[in-house]
Each structure stands twice: as C-alpha cells, then as structure tokens.
Amino acid sequence: MTYILAIDQGTTSSRAILFDKDMRPVQSCQQEFPQYFPQSGWVEHDAQEIWASVQAVVGGVMAQAGCTAKDIAAIGITNQRETTLVWDRNTGAPIHKAIVWQDRRTSAFCDRLRAEGHEAEITQKTGLLLDPYFSATKLHWLLTHVEGTAERAARGELLFGTMDSYLIWKLTEGRAHVTDATNAARTMLYDIRQGCWDAQICALMQVPPAMLPDVRDCASEFGTTTLFGADIPILGVAGDQQAATIGQACFEPGMLKSTYGTGCFALLNTGDTLVTSKNRMLGTIAYQLGGKPTYALEGSIFIAGAVVQWLRDGLGLISAAHETADMAAAADPTQSLYLVPAFTGLGAPYWNADCRGAIFGLTRNSGPKEFAKAALQSVGYQTRDLLLAMQDDMGRPGEAVLRVDGGMTASDWTMQFLSDILGAPVDRPKVLETTALGAAWLAGSRAGIYPDQQGFADSWACDRRFEPQMDAPRRDRLYSGWQDAVSRTLV
Ligand SMILES: Nc1ncnc2c1ncn2[C@@H]1O[C@H](COP(=O)(O)OP(=O)(O)O)[C@@H](O)[C@H]1O
Ligand SMILES: O=P(O)(O)OC[C@H](O)CO
C-alpha cells in the first residue's frame, strides 16, 4: 500500500491520519495533551508534550494500519497557528512553554504599540490587526521576560517557530528550520505582499532575524525524517485553517469555508488581491503554490465548539456534545436567550480582548435546554457577523454557498440554524477530515501521487446541503436581538 501521512497538530490534540492513494482517510489516531492556564487570560502548551503526542499518534496510526515507513510516500503537516515557541538551536530544549494563540498576556503591549501609532503600518504589511492573537508580541514577551533570552537570541543560540516549524525541526533532528508562507503570515512579522520577514517589525519586536525560519511554498521540500524506520519526505505544510480552505477546494476567488472546532474560522478566497478590510477582518495567505500567494479574507471567532465544552465541563449540563441538538430542538420556543461566549474577549469583527461572556433574557423557566439552544445559536450569529463584514468589504451581496467542516458540523441542528440565520445554503462535505485532507493533498500532489489542483477540486463531494427554512422577518428579528446582546457585552 502507498499512504500519505497527515499530521494535524491542533490546539487541544494531535492527530495522525493515513490517506490512501485515492485520498481516502483510512486510519486515524488522536491524543489530547495538557493545557496550562498559569494566570487569567494566559494559555500555554508544553512543546515536549506536543512532540510526544505527535510521536505517539504517528506510531499508533502506523500500527493500526500495519504499515512501515516504506509504505508512506510523504508527510503533510498542518497545525494550530500563531502559537509561539523558542528553543535552543543546539540542545533542542524549549526555553519556556509555548504561548498559545488564545493567550492575551500581551494585550497592554499591543495597546502601547497602538498608542505609538504602529498599527496602520503593521496592518498594511502583514494584513493583521495589532492583537495579542498573533505570534509577534508573544515572541517579544519571551525575549523580554525570560531571563537571558534576548542575549542568547542575539548570539544566535535560539530559534523561533510555530508548531509546524518545531515539528519539522524535531522530525529532521535539527536539520531543517523552516515554515510555510501561511504560518509565516500569522506571525505579524512577515510582509505578505513582499513575501519576506519585515526588518522594521522585527526591530520593533526586538526579534533578531537569525532566529526566524526559512519560508517555503505550502507544497515543497521541508526536509526528510528518518525517525520511523525509513526516509519519509515532508512535502506539505499549511496552518490548519488554510489547510481546511485547501481541503474544501476553495481555489476560486469568492469561495468561502468556515471551520467549527474549538473556535470558528471563516476564510474567503480573494485570489491575487489582498483586500484591506474596513470591518476588522484579517488579510492573510490562503496558500502559496509555485511561488505565488493566493490571498484570503479571514474572520476569526475564538469560541465556537468550546461553548459546548463549557456546557459539559463548566456547567455539567450535558455529558456529551451531541446531546445539545435534541435539547435545543426541545427548548421553549417562547424564550429568547442570547449567550455571548466572550470567554476570552471577542475576536472578529469586534476585537475586544477585555470583555467577558454574558447571557441575556433569563427567566424563571430558563433551563438546560434553553442554554443548549443559545449556545448552538451563538455559533450561527457569530458566523453571520463575519459574513456580513466580508460582504461589505467585498462590496457585493452574499456568497452563494458556505462550505463547512470541523467537529461541530456533526450537529445537524446547528448547521440548519446556521443556514437559517445566514439565509444561505450550507454545504457539509463527505470527507469531514478537511484540514488533514488539505495537508495530505499538498504532500501527495508534490509527491506526484495525488491529482493536480483542478483534479482535486473535482473530487470534492457534498454529504448534505442545508437550505434556509426560516422566514426573513424572523431571521432579522433574531439577529437584531443578538446585535443588542453583543453591544451590551462590549460595554
Ligand atoms: N455533535 C456536536 N454538537 C455540538 N458540538 C460538537 C459536536 N461534536 C463536537 N462538537 C464540538 O466540536 C469541537 C471539536 O471539534 P474539532 O474539530 O475536533 O476541534 P479542534 O480541532 O479545535 O480541537 C468541540 O469543541 C466540541 O464541543
Ligand atoms: O487548533 P484549532 O483547530 O483550534 O485552530 C486554531 C487556529 O489555527 C488558531 O488560529
């Protein structure tokens, strides 16, 4: 057998998925790893625990398939983006835990940079907003708060990377310090117009350029691992939301996907044009192939499926995520509860790091079913916020169809509400492992096993289309209640 191995290094777990020569996922293995919350608003990962989880799932999936490294033609890597790590070039030891994308510790530093007038230039070059979400201020924090780090970095002893970069470095036993253009695009140190690290932003963040990885196309030679018993080349890399955009075959300008995992990330392909948003959407690289970047407009929501986890782990209202659908369907239709899940502030289009979650419309009759319904609806409302902002940026009415993926799309109730509140069709693909598929396709096409871009796009297949069933006045009434709830949360 010939396989492509996709490694999906996510925020809460690492997964390894083997795809066969027809791009079908045939085996998968997943392992969660610890999350560290040292202070309110801080989130860290132990990079060595992540590396151990990746080794375990790769070993696990190979054992399940009964294959050896000789059966694996290439590896594709996709990863949680922005999460920031610094490690020793010689020993490989991280100097500190990785600072996770959700971490808000650099909020005051971002405010200071904004007050000093740096935001416009940063946005113009990187497409991003001056927010703690991105790697640059996290790296600045490590350089300025961990004793000796700035001096060691200046001496060239330390390396920076996002998780893709660290995994490749580990897989190649320190031979390759590389990343791809989509991950570089999320650091806030990379000029996405020029395609290079930006010297001025690096100086502003006190980052010595020598600690930055080489940036490659998403499908290229990233190095070869010998750790699994034979040489396996790493031929594909993309940040997870970009990999999902690829896996959904959103290759034409105007095509749009939204992924519902812990958070929700909507990417609209804008082709050769880097759109400057009037609505605080992000400009980013969707993918870079043959040296040519394709841009996207991105809306990032920090809490989507995580609100369901909160119902389970925080409130104990459910014991499993799938229970929410029946509860929502059975909720009292006369109640209008709104749950604004601003647990770590609000992302696009509000970008408020300091507000916190709120529930509006509680009555004596409100109970677990109404909470479940409000939680699932919050995901639909937040998506509508993003799509309205994108439509305004593009100066045209809604996109025809939204392609969805991620764990939460298993919920038919949520997908139907999403279609209702958007007033647009929602397509759920047959292969729900879209993120891993995107990474696998990058590696497999580079290896010459998988079809070209058009052939891959032709293979995309719909499992189910959700059509809007809600009448427009009701849709508008519900959404205006949401807008009111958000405005009261932002105060
Ligand atoms: N049937 C369901 N109904 C509602 N939410 C669900 C359902 N199944 C999974 N989820 C949510 O989806 C998320 C998991 O999706 P996944 O794509 O694996 O996330 P990630 O890659 O961010 O870890 C969890 O937050 C979970 O609460
Ligand atoms: O790991 P996920 O699926 O929650 O995705 C995280 C995003 O890449 C953060 O930008």
PDB file of C-alpha atoms in Angstrom, residues 262 303-329 331 337-341 343 358-359 362 366-379 408 411 413-414:
ATOM      1  CA  THR A 262     -12.753  24.983  19.340  1.00  0.00           C
ATOM      2  CA  ILE A 303     -15.206  30.364  20.880  1.00  0.00           C
ATOM      3  CA  ALA A 304     -17.425  28.025  18.812  1.00  0.00           C
ATOM      4  CA  GLY A 305     -17.346  24.323  19.840  1.00  0.00           C
ATOM      5  CA  ALA A 306     -15.688  25.459  23.087  1.00  0.00           C
ATOM      6  CA  VAL A 307     -19.065  26.818  24.218  1.00  0.00           C
ATOM      7  CA  VAL A 308     -20.414  23.250  24.051  1.00  0.00           C
ATOM      8  CA  GLN A 309     -17.398  22.041  26.034  1.00  0.00           C
ATOM      9  CA  TRP A 310     -18.255  24.694  28.630  1.00  0.00           C
ATOM     10  CA  LEU A 311     -21.828  23.353  28.895  1.00  0.00           C
ATOM     11  CA  ARG A 312     -20.278  19.934  29.534  1.00  0.00           C
ATOM     12  CA  ASP A 313     -17.221  20.698  31.690  1.00  0.00           C
ATOM     13  CA  GLY A 314     -18.048  24.108  33.184  1.00  0.00           C
ATOM     14  CA  LEU A 315     -21.769  23.775  33.907  1.00  0.00           C
ATOM     15  CA  GLY A 316     -22.209  19.994  33.825  1.00  0.00           C
ATOM     16  CA  LEU A 317     -25.459  20.421  31.852  1.00  0.00           C
ATOM     17  CA  ILE A 318     -24.583  17.694  29.348  1.00  0.00           C
ATOM     18  CA  SER A 319     -22.342  14.674  29.351  1.00  0.00           C
ATOM     19  CA  ALA A 320     -21.596  14.671  25.608  1.00  0.00           C
ATOM     20  CA  ALA A 321     -21.606  17.356  22.911  1.00  0.00           C
ATOM     21  CA  HIS A 322     -24.149  15.600  20.679  1.00  0.00           C
ATOM     22  CA  GLU A 323     -26.858  15.884  23.381  1.00  0.00           C
ATOM     23  CA  THR A 324     -27.191  19.607  22.670  1.00  0.00           C
ATOM     24  CA  ALA A 325     -29.096  19.085  19.403  1.00  0.00           C
ATOM     25  CA  ASP A 326     -32.086  17.288  20.986  1.00  0.00           C
ATOM     26  CA  MET A 327     -32.074  19.748  23.866  1.00  0.00           C
ATOM     27  CA  ALA A 328     -32.112  22.739  21.501  1.00  0.00           C
ATOM     28  CA  ALA A 329     -34.950  21.207  19.497  1.00  0.00           C
ATOM     29  CA  ALA A 331     -36.254  24.206  24.143  1.00  0.00           C
ATOM     30  CA  LEU A 337     -31.916  33.613  25.416  1.00  0.00           C
ATOM     31  CA  TYR A 338     -28.710  35.040  23.970  1.00  0.00           C
ATOM     32  CA  LEU A 339     -25.355  33.652  25.066  1.00  0.00           C
ATOM     33  CA  VAL A 340     -22.376  35.801  24.041  1.00  0.00           C
ATOM     34  CA  PRO A 341     -19.403  33.447  24.546  1.00  0.00           C
ATOM     35  CA  PHE A 343     -14.834  33.857  27.460  1.00  0.00           C
ATOM     36  CA  ALA A 358     -22.761  37.171  29.123  1.00  0.00           C
ATOM     37  CA  ILE A 359     -26.248  35.679  28.974  1.00  0.00           C
ATOM     38  CA  LEU A 362     -33.085  34.620  31.501  1.00  0.00           C
ATOM     39  CA  SER A 366     -34.883  29.048  31.591  1.00  0.00           C
ATOM     40  CA  GLY A 367     -33.095  25.734  31.988  1.00  0.00           C
ATOM     41  CA  PRO A 368     -30.516  23.430  30.388  1.00  0.00           C
ATOM     42  CA  LYS A 369     -32.435  23.119  27.091  1.00  0.00           C
ATOM     43  CA  GLU A 370     -32.584  26.881  26.602  1.00  0.00           C
ATOM     44  CA  PHE A 371     -28.869  27.172  27.491  1.00  0.00           C
ATOM     45  CA  ALA A 372     -28.018  24.483  24.934  1.00  0.00           C
ATOM     46  CA  LYS A 373     -30.046  26.232  22.246  1.00  0.00           C
ATOM     47  CA  ALA A 374     -28.482  29.633  22.992  1.00  0.00           C
ATOM     48  CA  ALA A 375     -25.004  28.057  22.900  1.00  0.00           C
ATOM     49  CA  LEU A 376     -25.536  26.475  19.468  1.00  0.00           C
ATOM     50  CA  GLN A 377     -27.206  29.618  18.140  1.00  0.00           C
ATOM     51  CA  SER A 378     -24.247  31.773  19.249  1.00  0.00           C
ATOM     52  CA  VAL A 379     -22.152  30.000  16.629  1.00  0.00           C
ATOM     53  CA  MET A 408     -19.284  20.885  15.382  1.00  0.00           C
ATOM     54  CA  SER A 411     -24.631  18.731  14.632  1.00  0.00           C
ATOM     55  CA  TRP A 413     -29.438  21.230  14.300  1.00  0.00           C
ATOM     56  CA  THR A 414     -26.553  23.705  14.393  1.00  0.00           C
TER      57      THR A 414
END
